[in-house]
């Protein structure tokens, strides 16, 4: 757990010093006063040493064994050695196993790797970075709009061929600001094998991927986000580790059944759909490794939240990847998750989000009430249901009650206890929305249906999330090797404007749509006409109530009777069929608009969404 080496300071200084130097995790740590401390868990080792550039790679700096499996060493301040250390000396942990084997291991808590496969760890200090985000605070969850992105493919500029770095992400914040999203959900950045990947093969949970620029680049990025008013929620993977280039694998030489040794299960519980490397959550040193890591990202690295990957693979084992109902409950995993969410709560204003995908409200219930204590969780059911309806080739097969179910949620109905989206990296990695919804249909239909999907995400109760490029209708499926096609932003400028306007409403930037941040929701449907109406409110009143009306068919509805919730001055604030949302390549082939008959009923364009608010809109 966190250690605070400041007991001798005065009270005021303690608070300051602790805030600046809370230390998470073990392994090799440089000390503020010079020298270093090393703590390694290796219960089956005969001998543990640090071998490094300063001792000519000889295992002479030996750790002493405590009686609980831990080994410790205090390297005293030494001018010649400290000179090396502060400049990032390379080191490894040298272990002599029970049977006399010599094992050269990178530090499992390494903050920085030299980039080689199972290469050297690099001494790193947090003292050198000057944060300037002291005034930042995380927005309330009901005001968040998330944008999920992948550093390697999102952050390059137009025409950039290769994998981008975190420093290249900083100029890209302008795009997020222009769009209006106020939180980035960052795909994993912990050091993984190789230089290109989605990031879910974490080898060093405490190090930032060297190809992304390492720990200093990450700090510069988070600091820049906060100064731009953008929160950072980081994706972290604890349901398995590696399996490639994994320093923890058979760390001290011991293992059973050909499996991973002291940090992993060494029986059937080791097996996951990705690798046989499920951490053994039943062991205290493993839980600390994970929970300290969560706190490290939140506190040391200033992240505002975490998205915990594959929670159902932590709280259960076995079963199939896609159907978890036959999996076996794992009390150790559940304990780890509870400890994690409770530890994170000790830090102020952090948000812990589960990717569990089992429609199980227990995730976000309080630990004291038997829940797991997450603040929110991804709701996969929302996109399954909406996608199911959108993908139908014939309008008559689009079921409005299915959409109603998605909007209201089933178990996950409490508004901000779920994150809703149409695309995340997983969906976009298979096929992007326009391809799914359009099939062989015209491109204008694909654009219109995708726009309706985004409108549904923004007006339904939940924390909305977009995936990179969804805001300008990128069609290529997501791959870590293919930089985002930024040329599409100009080509599909209409779609980008549409997302700007939807997000402006969702964030209530014009003070006309507070209801989209409230818990109130009523849904009515007209199955025959394929019309869905969503009413949202916070407290209710002018500037608050919002009504969104969707027409899910290809034809123009000329006299649709719309049951507004009550009489009021409803004024249109958004229409997805508006000409300014058209794109360069989507020629709209709508039937001509029928002439007005003077009736009070509404005209609904083909495949469109109109949003009404209770105050005359300022623009339009
Ligand atoms: C933080 O806010 C305070 C008070 O508003 C201000 O004096 C200070 O300059 C701000 N600091 C930064 C780093 O913006
Ligand atoms: C998942 O598996 C369970 C038991 O193995 C089965 O009863 C259920 O129908 C499956 N669900 C789906 C959606 O396939
Ligand atoms: C929901 O999750 C909790 C906590 O892991 C578990 O006890 C419960 O059985 C789950 N409910 C369902 C329906 O799977
Ligand atoms: C909305 O209301 C806030 C708080 O009352 C105010 O600061 C802001 O200027 C208003 N914005 C607009 C666009 O009217
Ligand atoms: C929501 O719908 C229910 C049931 O139709 C109705 O009783 C209630 O008044 C509605 N709420 C609002 C604020 O319109």
CSV table of C-alpha atoms in Angstrom, one decimal, residues 138-521:
chain,number,residue,atom,x,y,z
A,138,UNK,CA,-13.4,16.4,-12.4
A,139,UNK,CA,-16.8,17.5,-13.7
A,140,UNK,CA,-19.9,15.9,-12.2
A,141,UNK,CA,-20.7,12.5,-13.8
A,142,UNK,CA,-24.0,13.8,-15.2
A,143,UNK,CA,-22.2,16.4,-17.2
A,144,UNK,CA,-19.6,14.1,-18.7
A,145,UNK,CA,-19.3,13.4,-22.4
A,146,UNK,CA,-16.6,10.7,-23.0
A,147,UNK,CA,-14.5,10.3,-26.1
A,148,UNK,CA,-12.6,7.1,-26.3
A,149,UNK,CA,-9.3,7.2,-28.1
A,150,UNK,CA,-6.2,5.1,-28.9
A,151,UNK,CA,-2.9,7.0,-28.7
A,152,UNK,CA,-1.2,5.3,-31.6
A,153,UNK,CA,-3.9,5.9,-34.2
A,154,UNK,CA,-5.7,9.0,-33.0
A,155,UNK,CA,-2.9,11.3,-32.3
A,156,UNK,CA,-1.0,11.5,-35.6
A,157,UNK,CA,-1.7,14.4,-37.8
A,158,UNK,CA,-3.3,14.0,-41.2
A,159,UNK,CA,-1.2,11.7,-43.4
A,160,UNK,CA,1.0,10.6,-40.5
A,161,UNK,CA,1.9,7.0,-41.3
A,162,UNK,CA,3.0,5.5,-38.1
A,163,UNK,CA,2.2,5.0,-34.4
A,164,UNK,CA,1.8,8.4,-32.6
A,165,UNK,CA,3.0,9.4,-29.2
A,166,UNK,CA,1.4,11.1,-26.2
A,167,UNK,CA,3.1,14.4,-27.1
A,168,UNK,CA,1.4,14.3,-30.5
A,169,UNK,CA,-1.9,14.0,-28.6
A,170,UNK,CA,-1.6,17.4,-27.1
A,171,UNK,CA,-2.3,19.4,-30.3
A,172,UNK,CA,-5.1,17.0,-30.9
A,173,UNK,CA,-6.9,18.2,-27.8
A,174,UNK,CA,-8.2,21.0,-30.0
A,175,UNK,CA,-10.3,18.5,-31.8
A,176,UNK,CA,-11.9,17.3,-28.6
A,177,UNK,CA,-12.5,20.9,-27.5
A,178,UNK,CA,-14.0,21.8,-30.8
A,179,UNK,CA,-16.3,18.8,-30.6
A,180,UNK,CA,-17.3,19.6,-27.0
A,181,UNK,CA,-16.4,16.4,-25.3
A,182,UNK,CA,-15.0,16.9,-21.8
A,183,UNK,CA,-13.4,13.6,-20.9
A,184,UNK,CA,-11.1,11.3,-22.7
A,185,UNK,CA,-11.3,7.6,-22.2
A,186,UNK,CA,-7.8,6.5,-23.0
A,187,UNK,CA,-7.2,3.0,-24.2
A,188,UNK,CA,-4.5,1.3,-22.2
A,189,UNK,CA,-1.1,2.9,-22.1
A,190,UNK,CA,0.7,0.6,-19.7
A,191,UNK,CA,3.8,-0.9,-21.3
A,192,UNK,CA,2.9,-3.8,-23.5
A,193,UNK,CA,4.9,-6.1,-25.7
A,194,UNK,CA,6.0,-4.6,-29.0
A,195,UNK,CA,5.3,-1.0,-30.1
A,196,UNK,CA,1.9,-1.3,-31.8
A,197,UNK,CA,-1.2,-2.7,-30.3
A,198,UNK,CA,-4.6,-2.0,-28.6
A,199,UNK,CA,-2.8,-2.2,-25.3
A,200,UNK,CA,-4.6,-5.0,-23.6
A,201,UNK,CA,-1.5,-7.1,-23.2
A,202,UNK,CA,-0.1,-5.2,-20.2
A,203,UNK,CA,3.4,-6.4,-19.3
A,204,UNK,CA,4.4,-3.6,-16.9
A,205,UNK,CA,1.3,-2.1,-15.2
A,206,UNK,CA,3.4,0.8,-13.7
A,207,UNK,CA,5.3,1.8,-16.8
A,208,UNK,CA,4.0,3.9,-19.7
A,209,UNK,CA,4.4,2.3,-23.1
A,210,UNK,CA,7.9,3.5,-24.4
A,211,UNK,CA,6.5,3.9,-27.9
A,212,UNK,CA,4.0,6.4,-26.6
A,213,UNK,CA,6.8,8.4,-25.0
A,214,UNK,CA,7.1,6.9,-21.5
A,215,UNK,CA,6.0,8.4,-18.1
A,216,UNK,CA,7.0,12.0,-18.7
A,217,UNK,CA,5.0,12.2,-21.9
A,218,UNK,CA,2.0,10.8,-20.1
A,219,UNK,CA,2.3,13.5,-17.4
A,220,UNK,CA,2.6,16.2,-20.0
A,221,UNK,CA,-0.5,14.8,-21.7
A,222,UNK,CA,-2.7,14.6,-18.6
A,223,UNK,CA,-1.5,18.1,-17.5
A,224,UNK,CA,-2.4,19.5,-20.9
A,225,UNK,CA,-5.8,17.8,-20.7
A,226,UNK,CA,-6.6,19.3,-17.3
A,227,UNK,CA,-5.4,22.8,-18.4
A,228,UNK,CA,-7.8,22.4,-21.4
A,229,UNK,CA,-10.7,21.4,-19.2
A,230,UNK,CA,-10.7,17.7,-20.2
A,231,UNK,CA,-10.8,14.8,-17.8
A,232,UNK,CA,-8.7,11.6,-18.4
A,233,UNK,CA,-10.1,8.2,-17.7
A,234,UNK,CA,-7.6,5.4,-18.2
A,235,UNK,CA,-8.4,1.9,-19.3
A,236,UNK,CA,-6.6,-0.6,-17.0
A,237,UNK,CA,-6.3,-4.4,-17.5
A,238,UNK,CA,-6.3,-6.6,-14.4
A,239,UNK,CA,-8.2,-9.7,-15.6
A,240,UNK,CA,-5.0,-11.2,-17.1
A,241,UNK,CA,-1.5,-9.9,-17.7
A,242,UNK,CA,0.8,-10.1,-20.8
A,243,UNK,CA,1.3,-12.8,-21.7
A,244,UNK,CA,4.3,-11.6,-23.8
A,245,UNK,CA,7.4,-10.1,-22.2
A,246,UNK,CA,5.9,-10.5,-18.7
A,247,UNK,CA,8.5,-10.0,-15.9
A,248,UNK,CA,6.2,-11.6,-13.4
A,249,UNK,CA,6.0,-14.9,-15.2
A,250,UNK,CA,7.6,-17.5,-12.9
A,251,UNK,CA,9.2,-14.6,-11.2
A,252,UNK,CA,11.3,-16.4,-8.6
A,253,UNK,CA,11.5,-19.7,-10.5
A,254,UNK,CA,8.6,-21.5,-8.7
A,255,UNK,CA,5.5,-22.6,-10.6
A,256,UNK,CA,3.1,-25.6,-10.8
A,257,UNK,CA,1.3,-27.3,-13.7
A,258,UNK,CA,3.4,-25.4,-16.3
A,259,UNK,CA,1.7,-22.2,-15.2
A,260,UNK,CA,2.9,-18.8,-14.0
A,261,UNK,CA,4.1,-19.0,-10.4
A,262,UNK,CA,3.8,-16.7,-7.5
A,263,UNK,CA,1.6,-14.0,-9.0
A,264,UNK,CA,-0.8,-16.2,-10.9
A,265,UNK,CA,-3.2,-19.1,-10.4
A,266,UNK,CA,-1.4,-22.3,-11.0
A,267,UNK,CA,-4.6,-24.3,-11.7
A,268,UNK,CA,-7.7,-24.1,-13.9
A,269,UNK,CA,-8.4,-20.6,-12.7
A,270,UNK,CA,-5.3,-19.4,-14.6
A,271,UNK,CA,-7.2,-19.8,-17.9
A,272,UNK,CA,-8.7,-16.7,-19.6
A,273,UNK,CA,-9.8,-16.2,-23.2
A,274,UNK,CA,-6.5,-14.3,-23.8
A,275,UNK,CA,-3.8,-16.1,-21.9
A,276,UNK,CA,-3.2,-18.4,-18.9
A,277,UNK,CA,-2.2,-15.5,-16.8
A,278,UNK,CA,-5.0,-14.7,-14.5
A,279,UNK,CA,-3.5,-13.1,-11.3
A,280,UNK,CA,-4.1,-15.0,-8.1
A,281,UNK,CA,-6.4,-12.5,-6.4
A,282,UNK,CA,-6.4,-14.7,-3.3
A,283,UNK,CA,-2.9,-13.5,-2.4
A,284,UNK,CA,-2.3,-10.3,-0.5
A,285,UNK,CA,0.8,-9.4,-2.5
A,286,UNK,CA,-1.1,-9.8,-5.7
A,287,UNK,CA,-4.0,-7.6,-4.5
A,288,UNK,CA,-1.6,-5.0,-3.4
A,289,UNK,CA,0.1,-5.1,-6.8
A,290,UNK,CA,-3.2,-4.4,-8.5
A,291,UNK,CA,-4.7,-1.9,-6.0
A,292,UNK,CA,-1.5,0.1,-5.7
A,293,UNK,CA,-1.4,0.3,-9.4
A,294,UNK,CA,-4.9,1.8,-9.6
A,295,UNK,CA,-4.0,4.3,-7.0
A,296,UNK,CA,-0.7,5.0,-8.8
A,297,UNK,CA,-2.6,6.1,-12.0
A,298,UNK,CA,-5.1,8.1,-10.1
A,299,UNK,CA,-2.8,9.9,-7.7
A,300,UNK,CA,0.8,9.9,-9.0
A,301,UNK,CA,-0.3,10.2,-12.6
A,302,UNK,CA,-3.3,12.5,-12.0
A,303,UNK,CA,-5.9,10.4,-13.9
A,304,UNK,CA,-9.5,11.3,-13.1
A,305,UNK,CA,-10.8,7.8,-13.4
A,306,UNK,CA,-10.2,4.3,-14.5
A,307,UNK,CA,-12.1,2.0,-16.8
A,308,UNK,CA,-11.5,-1.5,-15.4
A,309,UNK,CA,-11.3,-3.9,-18.3
A,310,UNK,CA,-13.1,-7.3,-18.2
A,311,UNK,CA,-14.5,-7.2,-14.7
A,312,UNK,CA,-16.5,-10.3,-15.2
A,313,UNK,CA,-13.2,-12.2,-15.8
A,314,UNK,CA,-12.0,-11.0,-12.4
A,315,UNK,CA,-15.1,-11.8,-10.4
A,316,UNK,CA,-15.5,-15.2,-12.1
A,317,UNK,CA,-13.4,-17.7,-14.0
A,318,UNK,CA,-14.2,-20.4,-16.7
A,319,UNK,CA,-17.2,-20.1,-18.9
A,320,UNK,CA,-17.0,-18.8,-22.4
A,321,UNK,CA,-15.8,-15.4,-23.4
A,322,UNK,CA,-19.1,-14.2,-24.7
A,323,UNK,CA,-21.5,-16.0,-22.3
A,324,UNK,CA,-20.5,-15.6,-18.7
A,325,UNK,CA,-23.5,-17.4,-17.2
A,326,UNK,CA,-21.7,-20.7,-16.9
A,327,UNK,CA,-18.6,-19.1,-15.3
A,328,UNK,CA,-17.6,-19.9,-11.7
A,329,UNK,CA,-17.8,-17.2,-9.1
A,330,UNK,CA,-14.4,-16.1,-7.8
A,331,UNK,CA,-14.7,-14.6,-4.3
A,332,UNK,CA,-11.0,-13.5,-4.4
A,333,UNK,CA,-11.6,-11.5,-7.5
A,334,UNK,CA,-14.6,-9.9,-6.1
A,335,UNK,CA,-12.7,-8.9,-2.9
A,336,UNK,CA,-10.0,-7.4,-5.1
A,337,UNK,CA,-12.5,-5.2,-6.9
A,338,UNK,CA,-14.2,-4.1,-3.7
A,339,UNK,CA,-10.8,-3.2,-2.2
A,340,UNK,CA,-9.9,-1.3,-5.4
A,341,UNK,CA,-13.1,0.8,-5.5
A,342,UNK,CA,-12.9,1.5,-1.8
A,343,UNK,CA,-9.2,2.5,-2.0
A,344,UNK,CA,-10.0,4.8,-4.9
A,345,UNK,CA,-12.7,6.5,-2.9
A,346,UNK,CA,-10.1,7.7,-0.4
A,347,UNK,CA,-8.8,10.0,-3.1
A,348,UNK,CA,-11.2,12.8,-3.9
A,349,UNK,CA,-13.2,13.1,-7.1
A,350,UNK,CA,-12.1,10.0,-8.9
A,351,UNK,CA,-14.4,7.8,-11.1
A,352,UNK,CA,-14.1,4.1,-11.3
A,353,UNK,CA,-16.0,2.5,-14.2
A,354,UNK,CA,-16.5,-1.3,-14.7
A,355,UNK,CA,-16.4,-3.0,-18.1
A,356,UNK,CA,-18.4,-6.0,-16.9
A,357,UNK,CA,-21.1,-6.1,-19.7
A,358,UNK,CA,-23.4,-8.5,-17.8
A,359,UNK,CA,-26.2,-6.0,-17.1
A,360,UNK,CA,-25.6,-6.5,-13.4
A,361,UNK,CA,-26.5,-3.6,-11.2
A,362,UNK,CA,-24.5,-5.0,-8.3
A,363,UNK,CA,-21.3,-3.5,-9.8
A,364,UNK,CA,-22.4,0.0,-8.9
A,365,UNK,CA,-24.1,-0.7,-5.6
A,366,UNK,CA,-22.3,0.4,-2.4
A,367,UNK,CA,-19.9,-2.2,-0.9
A,368,UNK,CA,-21.7,-1.7,2.4
A,369,UNK,CA,-24.9,-2.9,0.6
A,370,UNK,CA,-23.2,-5.9,-1.0
A,371,UNK,CA,-22.2,-4.2,-4.2
A,372,UNK,CA,-18.8,-3.8,-5.8
A,373,UNK,CA,-18.7,0.0,-5.3
A,374,UNK,CA,-18.0,1.1,-8.9
A,375,UNK,CA,-19.2,4.6,-9.8
A,376,UNK,CA,-20.5,3.6,-13.3
A,377,UNK,CA,-20.3,0.7,-15.8
A,378,UNK,CA,-20.4,0.2,-19.5
A,379,UNK,CA,-23.9,-0.9,-20.7
A,380,UNK,CA,-23.3,-3.2,-23.6
A,381,UNK,CA,-27.0,-4.0,-23.9
A,382,UNK,CA,-27.7,-0.4,-25.0
A,383,UNK,CA,-25.7,-0.7,-28.2
A,384,UNK,CA,-26.8,-4.4,-28.8
A,385,UNK,CA,-30.4,-3.4,-28.8
A,386,UNK,CA,-30.0,-0.2,-30.8
A,387,UNK,CA,-27.7,-1.8,-33.3
A,388,UNK,CA,-30.2,-4.7,-33.7
A,389,UNK,CA,-32.9,-2.3,-34.7
A,390,UNK,CA,-30.8,-0.1,-36.9
A,391,UNK,CA,-29.3,-3.0,-38.8
A,392,UNK,CA,-32.7,-4.2,-40.1
A,393,UNK,CA,-33.0,-3.9,-43.9
A,394,UNK,CA,-36.7,-3.2,-43.8
A,395,UNK,CA,-38.3,-0.5,-41.8
A,396,UNK,CA,-41.3,-2.7,-40.8
A,397,UNK,CA,-38.8,-4.9,-38.8
A,398,UNK,CA,-37.6,-2.0,-36.7
A,399,UNK,CA,-39.1,-2.5,-33.2
A,400,UNK,CA,-39.7,0.6,-31.2
A,401,UNK,CA,-40.2,-1.4,-28.0
A,402,UNK,CA,-36.6,-2.7,-28.4
A,403,UNK,CA,-35.4,0.9,-28.6
A,404,UNK,CA,-37.5,1.8,-25.6
A,405,UNK,CA,-35.8,-1.0,-23.6
A,406,UNK,CA,-32.4,0.4,-24.6
A,407,UNK,CA,-33.3,3.9,-23.6
A,408,UNK,CA,-34.7,2.9,-20.2
A,409,UNK,CA,-32.2,0.2,-19.5
A,410,UNK,CA,-33.2,-2.9,-17.6
A,411,UNK,CA,-31.1,-3.5,-14.6
A,412,UNK,CA,-28.9,-0.5,-15.3
A,413,UNK,CA,-31.6,2.1,-15.2
A,414,UNK,CA,-30.1,4.6,-12.8
A,415,UNK,CA,-29.0,7.4,-15.1
A,416,UNK,CA,-25.3,7.9,-14.6
A,417,UNK,CA,-24.5,4.4,-13.3
A,418,UNK,CA,-24.1,3.4,-16.9
A,419,UNK,CA,-21.9,4.5,-19.8
A,420,UNK,CA,-23.8,4.3,-23.1
A,421,UNK,CA,-22.3,4.2,-26.6
A,422,UNK,CA,-22.8,2.8,-30.0
A,423,UNK,CA,-19.1,2.3,-30.7
A,424,UNK,CA,-16.2,1.4,-28.5
A,425,UNK,CA,-12.9,0.0,-29.6
A,426,UNK,CA,-14.4,-3.5,-29.6
A,427,UNK,CA,-17.4,-2.7,-31.9
A,428,UNK,CA,-15.3,-0.4,-34.1
A,429,UNK,CA,-12.7,-3.1,-34.3
A,430,UNK,CA,-15.2,-5.4,-36.0
A,431,UNK,CA,-17.2,-3.0,-38.2
A,432,UNK,CA,-18.0,0.7,-37.9
A,433,UNK,CA,-21.5,1.9,-37.5
A,434,UNK,CA,-22.2,3.1,-41.0
A,435,UNK,CA,-21.3,-0.3,-42.4
A,436,UNK,CA,-23.5,-2.1,-40.0
A,437,UNK,CA,-26.6,0.1,-40.4
A,438,UNK,CA,-26.4,0.6,-44.1
A,439,UNK,CA,-25.5,-2.8,-45.5
A,440,UNK,CA,-26.3,-2.2,-49.1
A,441,UNK,CA,-28.3,0.9,-48.5
A,442,UNK,CA,-27.5,4.4,-49.8
A,443,UNK,CA,-24.9,6.3,-48.0
A,444,UNK,CA,-27.3,9.1,-47.0
A,445,UNK,CA,-29.3,6.4,-45.2
A,446,UNK,CA,-26.2,5.2,-43.4
A,447,UNK,CA,-25.3,8.8,-42.4
A,448,UNK,CA,-28.9,9.4,-41.2
A,449,UNK,CA,-29.2,6.3,-39.2
A,450,UNK,CA,-25.7,6.8,-37.6
A,451,UNK,CA,-26.8,10.3,-36.7
A,452,UNK,CA,-29.9,8.9,-35.1
A,453,UNK,CA,-27.8,6.5,-33.1
A,454,UNK,CA,-25.6,9.4,-31.8
A,455,UNK,CA,-28.7,11.3,-30.9
A,456,UNK,CA,-30.0,8.4,-29.0
A,457,UNK,CA,-26.7,8.2,-27.1
A,458,UNK,CA,-26.9,11.9,-26.2
A,459,UNK,CA,-30.6,12.0,-25.1
A,460,UNK,CA,-30.9,8.7,-23.3
A,461,UNK,CA,-30.1,8.6,-19.6
A,462,UNK,CA,-26.5,7.5,-19.1
A,463,UNK,CA,-23.0,8.9,-19.6
A,464,UNK,CA,-22.6,9.2,-23.3
A,465,UNK,CA,-19.4,8.0,-25.1
A,466,UNK,CA,-18.2,8.3,-28.7
A,467,UNK,CA,-15.3,6.4,-30.2
A,468,UNK,CA,-12.6,8.2,-32.2
A,469,UNK,CA,-13.8,9.1,-35.7
A,470,UNK,CA,-17.5,8.3,-34.9
A,471,UNK,CA,-17.9,12.1,-34.9
A,472,UNK,CA,-16.9,12.4,-38.6
A,473,UNK,CA,-18.3,9.1,-39.8
A,474,UNK,CA,-15.1,7.1,-40.3
A,475,UNK,CA,-15.9,3.9,-42.1
A,476,UNK,CA,-12.6,1.9,-41.7
A,477,UNK,CA,-12.8,-0.6,-38.8
A,478,UNK,CA,-10.5,0.3,-36.0
A,479,UNK,CA,-7.0,-1.3,-36.1
A,480,UNK,CA,-3.9,-0.4,-34.1
A,481,UNK,CA,-2.0,-0.4,-37.4
A,482,UNK,CA,-4.2,2.1,-39.3
A,483,UNK,CA,-4.0,5.8,-38.3
A,484,UNK,CA,-7.3,7.5,-38.1
A,485,UNK,CA,-8.4,8.9,-41.4
A,486,UNK,CA,-8.4,12.6,-40.6
A,487,UNK,CA,-9.3,13.5,-44.2
A,488,UNK,CA,-12.8,12.3,-43.3
A,489,UNK,CA,-13.3,15.2,-41.0
A,490,UNK,CA,-13.5,17.6,-43.9
A,491,UNK,CA,-15.4,15.3,-46.1
A,492,UNK,CA,-18.0,14.6,-43.4
A,493,UNK,CA,-18.0,18.1,-41.9
A,494,UNK,CA,-21.8,17.9,-41.6
A,495,UNK,CA,-21.6,14.9,-39.3
A,496,UNK,CA,-19.0,16.6,-37.2
A,497,UNK,CA,-21.3,19.7,-36.8
A,498,UNK,CA,-24.2,17.4,-35.9
A,499,UNK,CA,-22.1,15.9,-33.1
A,500,UNK,CA,-21.1,19.3,-31.9
A,501,UNK,CA,-24.7,20.4,-31.6
A,502,UNK,CA,-25.8,17.2,-29.9
A,503,UNK,CA,-23.0,17.5,-27.4
A,504,UNK,CA,-23.8,21.2,-26.8
A,505,UNK,CA,-27.3,20.1,-25.9
A,506,UNK,CA,-26.2,17.2,-23.8
A,507,UNK,CA,-23.8,19.4,-21.8
A,508,UNK,CA,-26.5,22.2,-21.5
A,509,UNK,CA,-24.0,24.7,-22.9
A,510,UNK,CA,-26.9,27.0,-24.0
A,511,UNK,CA,-28.8,26.6,-20.8
A,512,UNK,CA,-31.8,25.2,-22.7
A,513,UNK,CA,-31.5,21.5,-22.0
A,514,UNK,CA,-30.7,20.8,-18.3
A,515,UNK,CA,-33.1,17.9,-18.6
A,516,UNK,CA,-30.5,15.8,-20.4
A,517,UNK,CA,-28.5,15.8,-17.2
A,518,UNK,CA,-31.4,14.7,-15.0
A,519,UNK,CA,-32.7,11.4,-14.0
A,520,UNK,CA,-36.2,12.0,-15.4
A,521,UNK,CA,-37.1,9.9,-18.4
